[in-house]
Coordinates of C-alpha atoms and ligand atoms in Angstrom, one line a residue:
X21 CA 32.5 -10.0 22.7
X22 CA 29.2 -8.3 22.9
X23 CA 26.4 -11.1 21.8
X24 CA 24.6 -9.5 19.5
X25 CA 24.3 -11.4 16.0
X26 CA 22.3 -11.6 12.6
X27 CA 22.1 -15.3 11.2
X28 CA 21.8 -14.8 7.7
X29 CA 20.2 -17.7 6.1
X30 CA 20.9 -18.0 2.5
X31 CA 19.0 -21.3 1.4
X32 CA 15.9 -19.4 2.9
X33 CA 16.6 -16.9 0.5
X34 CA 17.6 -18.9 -2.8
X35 CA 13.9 -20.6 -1.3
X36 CA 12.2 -17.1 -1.7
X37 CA 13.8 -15.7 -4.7
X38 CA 12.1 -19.5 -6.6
X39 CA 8.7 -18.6 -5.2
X40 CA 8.8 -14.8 -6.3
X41 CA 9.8 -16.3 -9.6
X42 CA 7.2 -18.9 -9.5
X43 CA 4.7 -16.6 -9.1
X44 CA 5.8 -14.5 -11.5
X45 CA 5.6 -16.7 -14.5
X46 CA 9.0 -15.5 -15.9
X47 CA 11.8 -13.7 -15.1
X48 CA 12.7 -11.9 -12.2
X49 CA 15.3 -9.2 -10.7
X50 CA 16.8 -9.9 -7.1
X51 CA 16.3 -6.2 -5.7
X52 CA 19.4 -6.3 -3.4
X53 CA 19.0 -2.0 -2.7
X54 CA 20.7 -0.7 0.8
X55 CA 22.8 -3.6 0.8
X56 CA 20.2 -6.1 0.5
X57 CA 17.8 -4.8 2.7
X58 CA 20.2 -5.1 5.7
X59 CA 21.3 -8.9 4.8
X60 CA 24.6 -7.8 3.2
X61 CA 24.0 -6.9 -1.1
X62 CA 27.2 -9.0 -2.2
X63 CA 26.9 -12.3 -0.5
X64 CA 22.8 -12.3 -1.5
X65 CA 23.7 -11.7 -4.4
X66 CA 26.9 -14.1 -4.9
X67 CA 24.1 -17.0 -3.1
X68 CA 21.5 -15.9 -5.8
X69 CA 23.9 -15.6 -9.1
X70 CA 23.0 -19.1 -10.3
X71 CA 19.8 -18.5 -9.9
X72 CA 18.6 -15.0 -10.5
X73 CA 18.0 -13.4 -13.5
X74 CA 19.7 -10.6 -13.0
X75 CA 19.5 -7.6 -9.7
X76 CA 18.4 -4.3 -9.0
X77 CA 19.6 -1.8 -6.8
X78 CA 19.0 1.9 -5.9
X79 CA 22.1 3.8 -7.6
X80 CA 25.2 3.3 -9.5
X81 CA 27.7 3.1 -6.0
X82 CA 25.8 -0.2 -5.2
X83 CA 25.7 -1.7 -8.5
X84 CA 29.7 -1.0 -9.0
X85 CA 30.2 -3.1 -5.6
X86 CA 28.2 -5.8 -6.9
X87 CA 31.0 -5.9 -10.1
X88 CA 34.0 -5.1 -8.5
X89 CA 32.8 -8.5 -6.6
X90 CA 32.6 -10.5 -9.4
X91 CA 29.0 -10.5 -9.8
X92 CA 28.5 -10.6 -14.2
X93 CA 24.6 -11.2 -14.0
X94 CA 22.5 -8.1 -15.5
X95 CA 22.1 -5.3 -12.7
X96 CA 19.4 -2.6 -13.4
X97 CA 19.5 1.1 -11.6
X98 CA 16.2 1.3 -10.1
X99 CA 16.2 5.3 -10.3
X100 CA 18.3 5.0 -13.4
X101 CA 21.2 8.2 -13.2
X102 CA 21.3 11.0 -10.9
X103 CA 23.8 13.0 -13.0
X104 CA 24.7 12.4 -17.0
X105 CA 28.3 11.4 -16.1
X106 CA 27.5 8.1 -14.9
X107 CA 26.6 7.0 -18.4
X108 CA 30.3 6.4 -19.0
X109 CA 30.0 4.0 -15.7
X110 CA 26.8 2.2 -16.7
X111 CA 28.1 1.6 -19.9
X112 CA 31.9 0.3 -19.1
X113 CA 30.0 -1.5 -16.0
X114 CA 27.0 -2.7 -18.7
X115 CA 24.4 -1.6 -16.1
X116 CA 20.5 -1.6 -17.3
X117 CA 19.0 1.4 -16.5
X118 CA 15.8 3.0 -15.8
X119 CA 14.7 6.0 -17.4
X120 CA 12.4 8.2 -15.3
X121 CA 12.4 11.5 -16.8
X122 CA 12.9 13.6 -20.2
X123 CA 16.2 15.5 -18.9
X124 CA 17.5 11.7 -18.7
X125 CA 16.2 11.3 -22.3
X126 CA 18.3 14.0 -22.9
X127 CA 21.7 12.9 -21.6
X128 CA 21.1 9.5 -23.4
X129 CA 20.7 11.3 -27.1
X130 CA 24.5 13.2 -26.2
X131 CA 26.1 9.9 -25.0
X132 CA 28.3 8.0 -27.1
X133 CA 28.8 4.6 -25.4
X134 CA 30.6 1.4 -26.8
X135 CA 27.8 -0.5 -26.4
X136 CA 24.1 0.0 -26.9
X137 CA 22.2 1.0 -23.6
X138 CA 19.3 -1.3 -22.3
X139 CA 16.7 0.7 -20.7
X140 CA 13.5 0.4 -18.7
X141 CA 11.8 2.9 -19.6
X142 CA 9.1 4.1 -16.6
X143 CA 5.6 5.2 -16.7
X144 CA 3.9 7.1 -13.7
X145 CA 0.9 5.0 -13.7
X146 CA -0.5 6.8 -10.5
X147 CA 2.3 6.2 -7.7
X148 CA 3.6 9.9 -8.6
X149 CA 6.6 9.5 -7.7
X150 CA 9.2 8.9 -11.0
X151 CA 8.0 8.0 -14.0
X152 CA 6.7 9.6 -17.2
X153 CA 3.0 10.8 -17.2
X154 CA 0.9 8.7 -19.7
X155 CA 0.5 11.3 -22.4
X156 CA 4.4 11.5 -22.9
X157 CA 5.1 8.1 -23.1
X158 CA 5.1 7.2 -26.9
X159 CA 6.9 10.5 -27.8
X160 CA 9.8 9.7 -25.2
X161 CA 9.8 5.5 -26.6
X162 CA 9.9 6.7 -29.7
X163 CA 13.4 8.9 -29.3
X164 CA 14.9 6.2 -27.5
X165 CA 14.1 4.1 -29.9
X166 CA 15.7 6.1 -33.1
X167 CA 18.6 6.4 -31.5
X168 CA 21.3 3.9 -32.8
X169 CA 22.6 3.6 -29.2
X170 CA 19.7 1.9 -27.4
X171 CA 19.2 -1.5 -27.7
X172 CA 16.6 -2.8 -25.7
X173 CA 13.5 -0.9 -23.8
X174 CA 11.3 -2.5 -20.9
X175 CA 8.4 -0.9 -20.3
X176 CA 7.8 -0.7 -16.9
X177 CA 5.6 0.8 -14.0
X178 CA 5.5 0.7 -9.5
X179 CA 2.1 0.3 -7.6
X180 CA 2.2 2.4 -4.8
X181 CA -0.8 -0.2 -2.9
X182 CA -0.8 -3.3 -3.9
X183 CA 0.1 -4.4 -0.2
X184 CA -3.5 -3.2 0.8
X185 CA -5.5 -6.1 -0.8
X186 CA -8.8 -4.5 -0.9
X187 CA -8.1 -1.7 -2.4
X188 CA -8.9 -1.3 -5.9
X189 CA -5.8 1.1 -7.0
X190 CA -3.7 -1.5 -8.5
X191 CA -6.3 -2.1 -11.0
X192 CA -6.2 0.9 -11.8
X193 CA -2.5 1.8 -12.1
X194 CA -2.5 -2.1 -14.0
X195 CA -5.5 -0.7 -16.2
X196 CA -3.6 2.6 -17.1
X197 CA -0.2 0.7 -18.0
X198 CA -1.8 -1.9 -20.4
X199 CA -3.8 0.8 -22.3
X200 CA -0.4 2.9 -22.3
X201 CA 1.8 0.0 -23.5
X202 CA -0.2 -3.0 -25.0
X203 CA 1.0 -2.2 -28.6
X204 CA 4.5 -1.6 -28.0
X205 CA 5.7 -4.8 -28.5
X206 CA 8.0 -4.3 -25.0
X207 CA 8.5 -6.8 -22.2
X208 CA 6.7 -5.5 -19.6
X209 CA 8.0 -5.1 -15.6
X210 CA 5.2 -4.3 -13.1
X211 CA 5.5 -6.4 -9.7
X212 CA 7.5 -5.7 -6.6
X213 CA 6.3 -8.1 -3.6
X214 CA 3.3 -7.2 -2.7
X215 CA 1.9 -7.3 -5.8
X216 CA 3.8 -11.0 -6.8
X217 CA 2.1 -12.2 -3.8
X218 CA -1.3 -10.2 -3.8
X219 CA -2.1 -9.8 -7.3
X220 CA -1.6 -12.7 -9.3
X221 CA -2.9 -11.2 -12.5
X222 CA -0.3 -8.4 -12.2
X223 CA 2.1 -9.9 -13.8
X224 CA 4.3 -8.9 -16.6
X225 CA 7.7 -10.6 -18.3
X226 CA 10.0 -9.4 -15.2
X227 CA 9.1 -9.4 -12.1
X228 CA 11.5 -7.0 -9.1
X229 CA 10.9 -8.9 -5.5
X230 CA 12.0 -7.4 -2.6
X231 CA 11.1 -7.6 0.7
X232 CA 9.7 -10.9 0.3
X233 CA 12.8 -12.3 -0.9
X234 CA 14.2 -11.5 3.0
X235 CA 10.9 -13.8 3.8
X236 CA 8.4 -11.3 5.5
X237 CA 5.3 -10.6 4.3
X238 CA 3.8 -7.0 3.4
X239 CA 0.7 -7.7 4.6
X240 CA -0.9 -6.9 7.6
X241 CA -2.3 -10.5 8.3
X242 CA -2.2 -13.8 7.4
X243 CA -1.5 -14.8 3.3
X244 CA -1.9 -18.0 2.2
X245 CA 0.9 -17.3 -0.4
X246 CA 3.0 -14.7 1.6
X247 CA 2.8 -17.9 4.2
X248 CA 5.3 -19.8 2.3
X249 CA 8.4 -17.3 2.6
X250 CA 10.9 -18.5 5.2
X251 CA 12.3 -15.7 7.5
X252 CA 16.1 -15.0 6.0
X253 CA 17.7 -12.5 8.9
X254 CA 17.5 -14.2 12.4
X255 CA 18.9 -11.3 15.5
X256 CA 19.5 -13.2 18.6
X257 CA 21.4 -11.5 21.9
X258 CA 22.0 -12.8 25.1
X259 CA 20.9 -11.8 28.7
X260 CA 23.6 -9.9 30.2
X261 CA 22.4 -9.2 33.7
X262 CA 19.3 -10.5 35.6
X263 CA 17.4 -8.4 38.3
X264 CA 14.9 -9.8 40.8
X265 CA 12.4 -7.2 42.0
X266 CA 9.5 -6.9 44.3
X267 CA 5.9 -5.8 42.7
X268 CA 5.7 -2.0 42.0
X269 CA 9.3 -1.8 41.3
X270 CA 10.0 0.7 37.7
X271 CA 11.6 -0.5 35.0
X272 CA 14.6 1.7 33.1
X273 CA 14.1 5.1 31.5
X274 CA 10.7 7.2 32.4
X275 CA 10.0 3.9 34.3
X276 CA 7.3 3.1 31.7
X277 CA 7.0 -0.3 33.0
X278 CA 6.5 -1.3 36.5
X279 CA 6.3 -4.7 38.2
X280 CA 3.2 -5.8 39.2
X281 CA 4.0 -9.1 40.8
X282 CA 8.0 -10.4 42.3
X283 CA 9.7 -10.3 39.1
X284 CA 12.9 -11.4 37.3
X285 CA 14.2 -9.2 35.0
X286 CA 16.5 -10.0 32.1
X287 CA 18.7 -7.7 30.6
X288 CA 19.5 -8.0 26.6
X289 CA 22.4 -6.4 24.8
X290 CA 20.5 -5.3 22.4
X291 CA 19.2 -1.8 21.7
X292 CA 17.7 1.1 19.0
X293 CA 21.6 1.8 18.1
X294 CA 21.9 -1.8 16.6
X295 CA 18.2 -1.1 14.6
X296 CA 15.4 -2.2 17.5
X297 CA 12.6 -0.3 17.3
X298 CA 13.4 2.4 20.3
X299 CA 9.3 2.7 20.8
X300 CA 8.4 -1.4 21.2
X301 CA 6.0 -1.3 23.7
X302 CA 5.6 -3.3 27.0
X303 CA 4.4 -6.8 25.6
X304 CA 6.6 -6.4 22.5
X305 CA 7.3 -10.4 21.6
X306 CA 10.6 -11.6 21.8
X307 CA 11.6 -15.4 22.3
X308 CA 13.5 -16.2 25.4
X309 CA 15.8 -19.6 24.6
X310 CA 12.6 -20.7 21.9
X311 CA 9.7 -20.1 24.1
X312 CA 7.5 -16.9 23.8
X313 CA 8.6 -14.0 25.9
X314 CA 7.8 -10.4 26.3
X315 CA 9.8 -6.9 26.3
X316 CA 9.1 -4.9 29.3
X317 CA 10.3 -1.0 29.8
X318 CA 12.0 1.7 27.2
X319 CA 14.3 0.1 24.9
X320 CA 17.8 1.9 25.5
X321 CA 20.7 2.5 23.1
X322 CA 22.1 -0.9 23.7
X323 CA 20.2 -2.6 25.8
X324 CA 16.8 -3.5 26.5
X325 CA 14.7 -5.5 29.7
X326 CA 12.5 -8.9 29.1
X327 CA 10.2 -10.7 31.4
X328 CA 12.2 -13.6 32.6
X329 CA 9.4 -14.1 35.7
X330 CA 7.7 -17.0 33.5
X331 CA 10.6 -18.6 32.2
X332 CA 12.5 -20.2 35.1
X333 CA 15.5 -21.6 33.8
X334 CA 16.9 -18.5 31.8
X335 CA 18.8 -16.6 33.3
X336 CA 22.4 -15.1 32.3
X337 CA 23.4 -16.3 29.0
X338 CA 20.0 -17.2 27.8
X339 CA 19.7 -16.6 24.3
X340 CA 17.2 -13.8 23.4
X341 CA 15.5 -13.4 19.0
X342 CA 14.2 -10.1 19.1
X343 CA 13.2 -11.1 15.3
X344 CA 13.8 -14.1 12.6
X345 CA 12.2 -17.9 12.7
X346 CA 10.0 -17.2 16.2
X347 CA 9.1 -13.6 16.1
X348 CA 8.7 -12.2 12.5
X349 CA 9.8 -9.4 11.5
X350 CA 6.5 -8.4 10.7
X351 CA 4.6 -9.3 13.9
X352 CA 7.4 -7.1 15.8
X353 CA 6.4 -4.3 12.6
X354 CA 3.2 -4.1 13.6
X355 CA 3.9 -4.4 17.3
X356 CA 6.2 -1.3 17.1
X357 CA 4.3 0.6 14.5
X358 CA 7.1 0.5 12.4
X359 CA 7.6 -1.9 9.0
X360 CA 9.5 -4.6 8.0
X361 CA 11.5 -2.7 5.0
X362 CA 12.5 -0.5 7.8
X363 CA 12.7 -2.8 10.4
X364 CA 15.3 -4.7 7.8
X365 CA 17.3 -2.0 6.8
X366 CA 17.7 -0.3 10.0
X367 CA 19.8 -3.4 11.3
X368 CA 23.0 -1.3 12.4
X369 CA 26.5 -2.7 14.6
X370 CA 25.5 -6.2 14.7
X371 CA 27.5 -8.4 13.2
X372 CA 26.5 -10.7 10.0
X373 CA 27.1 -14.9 9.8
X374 CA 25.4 -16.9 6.9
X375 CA 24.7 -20.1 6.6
X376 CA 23.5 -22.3 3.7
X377 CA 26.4 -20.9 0.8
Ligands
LIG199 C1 12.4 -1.3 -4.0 C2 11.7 -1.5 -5.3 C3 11.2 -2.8 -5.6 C4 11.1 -3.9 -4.6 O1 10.0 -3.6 -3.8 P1 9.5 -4.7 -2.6 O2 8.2 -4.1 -2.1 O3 10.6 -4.7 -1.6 O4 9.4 -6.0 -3.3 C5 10.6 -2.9 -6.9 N1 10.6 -1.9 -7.8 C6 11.1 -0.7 -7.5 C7 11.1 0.3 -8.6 C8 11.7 -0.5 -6.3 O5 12.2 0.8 -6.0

């Protein structure tokens, strides 16, 4: 069997969830979108049930395998509905649901579900992406809330840069929010990661972690706080083939790397068809059986070349991370000009073990 695996490590990520709530003060939703950010949506959320509060996903096809898995915990629809006939779903399925625009508002006033509708109810706060603009927003609470049908409404908001600690837009977008919704008497929902672990005084009553709940950091450098997430997804391979060369000798496709001393070269089954980042550089880390290694040449579809010239006892078989507990996903992020959300969800073919149930 070809030995490319994913070690999912699921008391890492019960560890992470317990910070993000931590630092939130209160409650928090598991964000287990595009199938838990690569680390499989039902069993993160089936190891996170006891804990969590409740999930969040992207759209009603994700939340529905989440039930038909057993998972009862409240799940929230992060975009809310994409067409008015998934009302009947959210309500037999008792979703929460975000509501991001007036035609929404709409569909909502003509439903007749069996049970009142819990809704987060969005405010564009300056990410400009879904939400309603500030001037709308009491007009659009207030018909949701005379409707008979609608139970509860969150009021919540996204920062679009709260990863970028200096900059002084999450103040404002947490500025604009407060003066929109201070005297509604809502709970309030404004942190994803970046602002649980940036922005401590960004908090509201329901925090929706992310990315740092796979353990990587948003942040482009060290974070005292973002320091104490533990790496959930560890890929490993194994060298498949070793080549020894003489100095000058290329390296692969466009022979972007050539040898510049007698070298051993490993070859990984790995490649940008299982989710590695076809553009790594020479240099890339990697860890070659625990010690610090280095990619050399063009990553290929399923397979890619590391220096084994400094690392004398690997060989074939040697066990290769490309990312997890030695090389974070972050660190090979900024190495590859890439990020770790993508990074994460790009993992493709590889096959998933957990440990820690
Ligand atoms: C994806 C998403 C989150 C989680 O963001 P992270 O940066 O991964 O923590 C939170 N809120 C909304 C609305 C999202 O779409």
């Amino acid at each position: 069997m070809r030995p490319a695996r994913a070690l999912i490590d699921l008391t890492a990520l019960r560890h992470n969830y317990r910070l993000a709530r931590e630092l939130g003060g209160r409650k928090a939703l598991a964000v287990v979108k595009a199938d838990a950010y690569g680390h499989g949506a039902v069993r993160c959320a089936r190891a996170l049930e006891s804990d969590a509060d409740g999930f969040a996903v992207a759209c009603i096809e994700e939340a529905l395998e989440l039930r038909e898995a057993g998972i009862r915990a409240p799940i929230l629809l992060l975009e809310g509905f994409f067409e008015a006939d998934e009302l009947a779903l959210i309500d037999a399925h008792d979703l929460w649901c975000v509501v991001q625009a007036e035609w929404q508002i709409d569909a909502i006033e003509r439903a007749r579900p069996a049970k009142p509708f819990t809704l987060w109810l969005k405010l564009d706060s300056g990410m400009h992406r879904l939400g309603l603009a500030a001037a709308d927003y009491r007009a659009s609470l207030q018909r949701l809330q005379a409707m008979p049908h609608v139970r509860d409404v969150v009021a919540m908001t996204h920062f679009a840069r709260a990863d970028e600690l200096d900059s002084a837009r999450t103040d404002e977008q947490r500025a604009l929010f407060h003066q929109v919704c201070d005297e509604l008497h809502l709970a309030t929902s404004l942190s994803n990661s970046p602002a649980l672990l940036g922005w401590p005084t960004a908090q509201g009553e329901w925090a929706r972690p992310g990315l740092m709940l796979y353990g990587a950091t948003p942040f482009a450098g060290p974070h005292p706080v973002a320091d104490r997430l533990q790496p959930v997804m560890t890929v490993t391979s194994k060298v498949i083939g070793v080549r020894e060369l003489a100095a000058g000798e290329p390296i692969g496709y466009g022979a972007r790397f050539i040898t510049r001393r007698p070298s051993r070269i490993g070859v990984v089954a790995m490649g940008y068809a299982d989710g590695y980042p076809q553009f790594a550089p020479n240099g890339t880390p990697v860890s070659i059986d625990g010690r610090p290694g280095e990619l050399v040449g063009r990553v290929s579809m399923d397979m890619l070349t590391v220096d084994l010239t400094d690392h004398p006892a690997a060989g074939l078989g040697s066990e290769v991370e490309l990312w997890g507990r030695q090389v974070s996903v972050s660190e090979l992020a900024l190495h590859s000009d890439n990020s770790a959300y993508q990074l994460l969800c790009g993992l493709k073919r590889v096959p998933r073990s957990y440990v820690g149930e």
